mmCIF file of C-alpha atoms in Angstrom:
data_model
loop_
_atom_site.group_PDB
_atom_site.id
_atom_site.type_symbol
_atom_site.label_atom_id
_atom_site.label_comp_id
_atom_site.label_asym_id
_atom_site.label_seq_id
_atom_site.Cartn_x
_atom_site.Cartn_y
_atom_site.Cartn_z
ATOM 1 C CA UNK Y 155 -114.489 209.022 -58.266
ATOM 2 C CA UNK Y 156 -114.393 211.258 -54.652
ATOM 3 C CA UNK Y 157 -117.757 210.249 -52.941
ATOM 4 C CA UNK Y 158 -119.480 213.404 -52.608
ATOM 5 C CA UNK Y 159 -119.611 214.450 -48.555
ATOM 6 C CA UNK Y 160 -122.549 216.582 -47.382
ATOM 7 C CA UNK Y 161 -122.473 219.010 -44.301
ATOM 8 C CA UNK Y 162 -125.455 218.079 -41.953
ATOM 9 C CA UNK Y 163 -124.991 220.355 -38.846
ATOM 10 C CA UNK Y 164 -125.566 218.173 -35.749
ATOM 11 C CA UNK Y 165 -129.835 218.273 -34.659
ATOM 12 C CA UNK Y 166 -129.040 216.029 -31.481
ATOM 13 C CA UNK Y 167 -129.422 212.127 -30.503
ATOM 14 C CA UNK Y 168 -132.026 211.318 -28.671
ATOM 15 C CA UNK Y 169 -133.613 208.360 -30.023
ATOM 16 C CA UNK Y 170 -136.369 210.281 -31.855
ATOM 17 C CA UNK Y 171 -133.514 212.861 -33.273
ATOM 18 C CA UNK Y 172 -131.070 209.979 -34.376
ATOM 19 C CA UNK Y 173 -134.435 208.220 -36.224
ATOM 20 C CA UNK Y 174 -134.720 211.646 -38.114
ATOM 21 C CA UNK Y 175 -131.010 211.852 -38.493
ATOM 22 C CA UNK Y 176 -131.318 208.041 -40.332
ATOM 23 C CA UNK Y 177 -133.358 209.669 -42.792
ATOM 24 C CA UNK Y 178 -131.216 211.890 -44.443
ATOM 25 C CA UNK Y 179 -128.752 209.323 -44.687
ATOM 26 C CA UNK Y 180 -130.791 207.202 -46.332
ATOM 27 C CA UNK Y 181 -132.077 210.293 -48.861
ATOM 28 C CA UNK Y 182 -128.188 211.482 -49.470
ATOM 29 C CA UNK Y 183 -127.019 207.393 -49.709
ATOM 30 C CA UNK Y 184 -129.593 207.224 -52.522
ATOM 31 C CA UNK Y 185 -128.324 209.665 -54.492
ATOM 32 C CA UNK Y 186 -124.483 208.311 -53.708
ATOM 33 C CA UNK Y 187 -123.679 210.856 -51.197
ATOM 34 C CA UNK Y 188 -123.058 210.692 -47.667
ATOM 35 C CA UNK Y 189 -123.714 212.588 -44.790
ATOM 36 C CA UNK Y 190 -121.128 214.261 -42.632
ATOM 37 C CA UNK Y 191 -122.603 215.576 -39.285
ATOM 38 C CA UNK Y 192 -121.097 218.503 -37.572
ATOM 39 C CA UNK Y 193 -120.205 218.733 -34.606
ATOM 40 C CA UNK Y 194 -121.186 222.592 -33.396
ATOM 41 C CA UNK Y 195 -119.768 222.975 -29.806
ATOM 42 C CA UNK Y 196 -116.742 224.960 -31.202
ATOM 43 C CA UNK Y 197 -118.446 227.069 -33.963
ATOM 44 C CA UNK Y 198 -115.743 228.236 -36.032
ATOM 45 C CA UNK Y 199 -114.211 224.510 -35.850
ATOM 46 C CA UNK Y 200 -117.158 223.621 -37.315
ATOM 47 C CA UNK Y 201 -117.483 226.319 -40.215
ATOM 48 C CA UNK Y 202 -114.135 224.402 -40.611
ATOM 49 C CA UNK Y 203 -114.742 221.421 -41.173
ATOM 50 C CA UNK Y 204 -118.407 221.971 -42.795
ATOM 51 C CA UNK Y 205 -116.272 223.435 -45.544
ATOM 52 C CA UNK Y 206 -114.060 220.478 -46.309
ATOM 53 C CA UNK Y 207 -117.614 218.840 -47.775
ATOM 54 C CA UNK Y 208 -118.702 219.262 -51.130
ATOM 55 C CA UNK Y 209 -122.080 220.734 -49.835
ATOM 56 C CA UNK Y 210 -124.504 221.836 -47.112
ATOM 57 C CA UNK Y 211 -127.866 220.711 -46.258
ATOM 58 C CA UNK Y 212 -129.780 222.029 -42.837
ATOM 59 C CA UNK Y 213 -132.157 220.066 -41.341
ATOM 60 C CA UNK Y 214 -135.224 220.518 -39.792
ATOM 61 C CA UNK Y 215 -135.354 220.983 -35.777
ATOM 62 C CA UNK Y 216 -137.008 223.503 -33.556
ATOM 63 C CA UNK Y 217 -137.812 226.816 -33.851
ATOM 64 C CA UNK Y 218 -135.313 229.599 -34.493
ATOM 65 C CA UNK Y 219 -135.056 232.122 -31.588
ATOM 66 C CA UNK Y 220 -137.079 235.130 -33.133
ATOM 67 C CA UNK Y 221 -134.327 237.291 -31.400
ATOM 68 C CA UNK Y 222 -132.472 236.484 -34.942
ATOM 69 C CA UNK Y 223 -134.928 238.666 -36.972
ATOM 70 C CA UNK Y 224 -135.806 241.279 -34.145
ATOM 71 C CA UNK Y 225 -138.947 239.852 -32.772
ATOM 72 C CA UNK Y 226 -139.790 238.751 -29.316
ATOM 73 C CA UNK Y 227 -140.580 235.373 -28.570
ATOM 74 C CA UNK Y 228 -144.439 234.411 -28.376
ATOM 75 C CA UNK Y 229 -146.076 231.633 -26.075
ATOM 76 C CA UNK Y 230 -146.662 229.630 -29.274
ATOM 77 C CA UNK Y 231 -143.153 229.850 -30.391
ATOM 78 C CA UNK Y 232 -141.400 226.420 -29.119
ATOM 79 C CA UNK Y 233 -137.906 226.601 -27.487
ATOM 80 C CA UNK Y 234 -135.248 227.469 -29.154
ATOM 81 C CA UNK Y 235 -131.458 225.649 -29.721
ATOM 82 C CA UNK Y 236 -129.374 227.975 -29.247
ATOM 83 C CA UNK Y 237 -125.952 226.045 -30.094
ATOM 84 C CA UNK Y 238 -127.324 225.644 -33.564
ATOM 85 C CA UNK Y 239 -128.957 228.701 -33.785
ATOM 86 C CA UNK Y 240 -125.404 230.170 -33.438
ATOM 87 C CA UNK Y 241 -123.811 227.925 -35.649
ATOM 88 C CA UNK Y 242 -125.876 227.587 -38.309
ATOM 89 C CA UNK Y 243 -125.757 231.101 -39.544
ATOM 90 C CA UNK Y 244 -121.986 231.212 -39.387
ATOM 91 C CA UNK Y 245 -121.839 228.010 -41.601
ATOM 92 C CA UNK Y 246 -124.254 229.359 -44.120
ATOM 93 C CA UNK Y 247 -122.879 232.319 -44.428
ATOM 94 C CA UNK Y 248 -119.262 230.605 -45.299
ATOM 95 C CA UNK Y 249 -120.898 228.068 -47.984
ATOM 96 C CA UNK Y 250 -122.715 231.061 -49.658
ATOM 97 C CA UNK Y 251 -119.450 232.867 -49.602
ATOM 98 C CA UNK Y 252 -117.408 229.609 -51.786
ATOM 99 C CA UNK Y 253 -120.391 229.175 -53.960
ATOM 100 C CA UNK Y 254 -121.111 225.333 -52.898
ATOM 101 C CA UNK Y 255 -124.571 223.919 -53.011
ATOM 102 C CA UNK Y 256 -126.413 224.813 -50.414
ATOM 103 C CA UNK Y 257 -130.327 222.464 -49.446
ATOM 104 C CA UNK Y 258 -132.410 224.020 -46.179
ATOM 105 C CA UNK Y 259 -135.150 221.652 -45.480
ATOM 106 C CA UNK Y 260 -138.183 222.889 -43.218
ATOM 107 C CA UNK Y 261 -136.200 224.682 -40.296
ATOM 108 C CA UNK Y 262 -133.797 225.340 -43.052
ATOM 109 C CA UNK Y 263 -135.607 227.233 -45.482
ATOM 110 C CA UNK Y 264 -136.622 228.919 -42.600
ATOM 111 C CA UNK Y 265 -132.630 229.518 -41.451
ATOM 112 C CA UNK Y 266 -131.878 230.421 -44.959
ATOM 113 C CA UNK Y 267 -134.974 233.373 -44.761
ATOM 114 C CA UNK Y 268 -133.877 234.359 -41.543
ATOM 115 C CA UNK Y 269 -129.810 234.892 -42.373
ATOM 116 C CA UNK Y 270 -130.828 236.894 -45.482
ATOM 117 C CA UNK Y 271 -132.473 239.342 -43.434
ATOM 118 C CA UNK Y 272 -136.107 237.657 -43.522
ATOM 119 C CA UNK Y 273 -138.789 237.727 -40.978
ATOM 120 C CA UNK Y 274 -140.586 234.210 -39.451
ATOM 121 C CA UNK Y 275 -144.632 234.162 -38.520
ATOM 122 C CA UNK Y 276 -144.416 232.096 -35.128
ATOM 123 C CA UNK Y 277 -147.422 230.322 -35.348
ATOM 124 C CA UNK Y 278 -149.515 229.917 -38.340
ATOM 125 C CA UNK Y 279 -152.155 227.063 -36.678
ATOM 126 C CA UNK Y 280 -155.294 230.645 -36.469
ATOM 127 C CA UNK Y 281 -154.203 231.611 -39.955
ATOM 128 C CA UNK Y 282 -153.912 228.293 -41.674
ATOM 129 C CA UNK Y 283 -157.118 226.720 -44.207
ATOM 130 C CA UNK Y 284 -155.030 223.647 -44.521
ATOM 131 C CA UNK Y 285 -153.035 221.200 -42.397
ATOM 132 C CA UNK Y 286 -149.328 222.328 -41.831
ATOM 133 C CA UNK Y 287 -148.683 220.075 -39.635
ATOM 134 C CA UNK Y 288 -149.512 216.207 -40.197
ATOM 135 C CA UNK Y 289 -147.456 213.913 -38.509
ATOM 136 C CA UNK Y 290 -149.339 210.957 -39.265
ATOM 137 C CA UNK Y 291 -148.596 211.252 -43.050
ATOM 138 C CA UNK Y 292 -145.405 212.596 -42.743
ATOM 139 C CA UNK Y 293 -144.609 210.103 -45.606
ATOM 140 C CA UNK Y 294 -147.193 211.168 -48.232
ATOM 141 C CA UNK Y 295 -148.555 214.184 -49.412
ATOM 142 C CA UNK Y 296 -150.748 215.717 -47.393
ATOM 143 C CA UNK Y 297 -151.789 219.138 -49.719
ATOM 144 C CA UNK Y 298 -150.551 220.527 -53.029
ATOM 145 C CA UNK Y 299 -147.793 223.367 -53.529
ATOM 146 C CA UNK Y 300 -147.869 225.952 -56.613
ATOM 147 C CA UNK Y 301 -144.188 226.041 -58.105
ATOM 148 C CA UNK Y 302 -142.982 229.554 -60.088
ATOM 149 C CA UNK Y 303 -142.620 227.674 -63.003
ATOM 150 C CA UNK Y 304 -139.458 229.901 -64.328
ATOM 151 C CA UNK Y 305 -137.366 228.565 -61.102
ATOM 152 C CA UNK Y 306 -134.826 226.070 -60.587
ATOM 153 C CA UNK Y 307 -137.300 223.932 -58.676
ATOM 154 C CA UNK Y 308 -139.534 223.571 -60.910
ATOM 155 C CA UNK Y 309 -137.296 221.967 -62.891
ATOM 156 C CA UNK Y 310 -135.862 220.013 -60.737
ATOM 157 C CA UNK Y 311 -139.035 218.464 -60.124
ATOM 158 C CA UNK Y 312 -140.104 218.919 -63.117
ATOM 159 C CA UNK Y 313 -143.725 220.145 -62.758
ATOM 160 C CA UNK Y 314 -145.788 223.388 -61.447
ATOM 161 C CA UNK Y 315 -147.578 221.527 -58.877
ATOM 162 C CA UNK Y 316 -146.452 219.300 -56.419
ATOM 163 C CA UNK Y 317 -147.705 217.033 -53.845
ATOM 164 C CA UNK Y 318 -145.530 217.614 -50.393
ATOM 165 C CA UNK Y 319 -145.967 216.792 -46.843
ATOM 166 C CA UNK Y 320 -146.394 219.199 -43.926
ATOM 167 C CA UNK Y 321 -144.412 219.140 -40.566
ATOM 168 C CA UNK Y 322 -144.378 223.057 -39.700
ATOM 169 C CA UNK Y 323 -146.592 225.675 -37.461
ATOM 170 C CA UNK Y 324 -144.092 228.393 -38.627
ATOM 171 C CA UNK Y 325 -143.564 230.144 -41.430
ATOM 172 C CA UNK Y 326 -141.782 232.486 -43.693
ATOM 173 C CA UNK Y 327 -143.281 236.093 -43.087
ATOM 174 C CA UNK Y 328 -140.795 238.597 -44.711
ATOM 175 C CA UNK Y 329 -138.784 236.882 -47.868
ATOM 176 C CA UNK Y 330 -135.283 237.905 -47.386
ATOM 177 C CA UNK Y 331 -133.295 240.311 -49.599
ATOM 178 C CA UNK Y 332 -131.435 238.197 -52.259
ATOM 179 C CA UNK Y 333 -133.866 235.525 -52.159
ATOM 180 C CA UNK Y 334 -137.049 234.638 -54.152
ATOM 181 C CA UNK Y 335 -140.167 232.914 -52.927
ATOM 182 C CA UNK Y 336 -140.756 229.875 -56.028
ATOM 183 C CA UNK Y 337 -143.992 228.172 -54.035
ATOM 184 C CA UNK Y 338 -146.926 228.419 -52.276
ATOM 185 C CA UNK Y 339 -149.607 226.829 -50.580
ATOM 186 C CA UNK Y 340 -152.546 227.129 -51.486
ATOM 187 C CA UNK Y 341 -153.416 228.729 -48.563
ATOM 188 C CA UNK Y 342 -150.585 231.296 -49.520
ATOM 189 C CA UNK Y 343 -147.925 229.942 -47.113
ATOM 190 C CA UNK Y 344 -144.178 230.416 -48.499
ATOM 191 C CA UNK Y 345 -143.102 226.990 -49.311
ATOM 192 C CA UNK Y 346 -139.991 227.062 -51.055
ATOM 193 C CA UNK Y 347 -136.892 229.337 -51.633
ATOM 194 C CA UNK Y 348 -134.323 229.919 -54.134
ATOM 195 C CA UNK Y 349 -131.285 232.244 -53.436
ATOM 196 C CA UNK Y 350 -131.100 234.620 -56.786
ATOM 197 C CA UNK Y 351 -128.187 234.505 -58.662
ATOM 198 C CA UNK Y 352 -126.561 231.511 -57.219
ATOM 199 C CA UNK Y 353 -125.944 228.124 -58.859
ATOM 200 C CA UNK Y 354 -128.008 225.969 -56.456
ATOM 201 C CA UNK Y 355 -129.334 227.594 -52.893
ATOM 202 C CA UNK Y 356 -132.835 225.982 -52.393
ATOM 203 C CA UNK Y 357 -134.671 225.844 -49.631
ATOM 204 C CA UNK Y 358 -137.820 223.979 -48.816
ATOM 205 C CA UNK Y 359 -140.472 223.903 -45.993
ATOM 206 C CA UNK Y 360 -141.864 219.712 -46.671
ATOM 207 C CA UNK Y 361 -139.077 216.995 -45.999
ATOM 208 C CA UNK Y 362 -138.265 215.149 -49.182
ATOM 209 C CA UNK Y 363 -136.198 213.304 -47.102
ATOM 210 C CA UNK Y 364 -139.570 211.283 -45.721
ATOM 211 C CA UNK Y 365 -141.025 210.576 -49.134
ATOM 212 C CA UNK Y 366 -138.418 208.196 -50.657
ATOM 213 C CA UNK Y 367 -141.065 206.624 -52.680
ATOM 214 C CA UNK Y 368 -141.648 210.146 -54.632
ATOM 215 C CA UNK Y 369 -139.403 209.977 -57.551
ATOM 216 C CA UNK Y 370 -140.116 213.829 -57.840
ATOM 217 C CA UNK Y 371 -139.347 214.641 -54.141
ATOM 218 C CA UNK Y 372 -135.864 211.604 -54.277
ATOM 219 C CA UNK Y 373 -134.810 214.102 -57.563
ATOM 220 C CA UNK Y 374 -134.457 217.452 -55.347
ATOM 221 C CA UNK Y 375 -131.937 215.292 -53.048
ATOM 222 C CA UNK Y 376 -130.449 214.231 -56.377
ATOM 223 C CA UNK Y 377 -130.055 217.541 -58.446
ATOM 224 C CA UNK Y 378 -128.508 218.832 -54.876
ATOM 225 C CA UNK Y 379 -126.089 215.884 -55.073
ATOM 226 C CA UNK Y 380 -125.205 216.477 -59.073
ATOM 227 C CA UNK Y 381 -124.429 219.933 -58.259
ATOM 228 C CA UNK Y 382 -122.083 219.321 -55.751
ATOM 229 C CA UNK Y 383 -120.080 217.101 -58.680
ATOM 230 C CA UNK Y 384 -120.094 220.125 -61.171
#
């Protein structure tokens, strides 16, 4: 059988970036897929050759420039990447269009919001009642998310609530049109995504990609692989 190939646009290699980039390997190699990285200097190379893979997952990374959904930048709002923040929509927009699976994972979800004509909050850290962002248990759950229990997710993971870990201080603000908001914090934060009407766009703010030892969180990266074989 093909080995199924995932589109990862490129985050960067610094030591700390390729030690993230090892762990969605390691999630995709799991689930007997591998990971293509894309290179994003030439953009519409790379829409190229992002579509020769049987699927597209964006990763996590810095903040989105907020000149994407018509908002100026704030102090709290970290800097930007602009080669991927040019990139990234193009690609999307050219899986979406074939109908391949598409997985956004923290940045992601919120690069999936954003391209659908969604808004970002810049800093939640005032507005927040629990901790968004928790390095030191980046592997664990660190609070509870409320699934719509009528969504693909939920059945992918196949329960309403779910444990998840938190690396964010931004958020989704205004879900975009065409997409559906399936969790919550319980602090009311936007915590996962499904695009309507598509056979498998989900996006999701906690890394699932960190919590290997979650059978529930390994089965997301899983259902994302088994739809890229259908």
């Amino acid at each position: 059988m093909k080995p199924v190939v995932i589109a990862i646009p490129e985050t960067g290699n610094s030591p700390y970036q390729k030690y993230l980039k090892r762990k969605y390997v390691r999630s995709l190699q799991r689930a007997d897929a591998a990971a293509r990285w894309i290179d994003l200097t030439d953009p519409e190379s790379a829409v190229k050759e992002a579509l020769d893979s049987d699927g597209l997952l964006l990763a996590g990374g810095a903040d989105i420039d907020p000149a994407l959904y018509g908002r100026q930048r704030t102090q709290k709002c970290g800097k930007p990447d602009p080669v991927r923040d040019l990139a990234e929509p193009m690609i999307l927009k050219a899986f979406f269009n074939t109908g391949k699976p598409i997985l956004g994972i923290c940045r992601g979800m919120q690069m999936v919001n954003v391209c659908f004509g969604g808004t970002l909050t810049q800093d939640i850290r005032k507005m927040q009642q629990e901790k968004h962002f928790d390095i030191l248990r980046k592997n664990y759950g660190s609070h509870l998310v409320k699934l719509d229990s009528h969504s693909q997710l939920a059945a992918v993971l196949d329960r309403d609530v779910a444990s998840v870990n938190s690396l964010h201080h931004q958020a989704v603000d205004r879900v975009g049109a065409g997409l559906r908001a399936v969790a919550r914090s319980e602090d009311g934060f936007v915590e996962a995504l499904e695009i309507a009407d598509y056979g498998f766009g989900i996006a999701v703010q906690w890394h699932p990609e960190h919590m290997p030892q979650d059978k529930t969180q390994q089965n997301l990266i899983a259902a994302f692989v088994q739809n890229c074989i259908i």
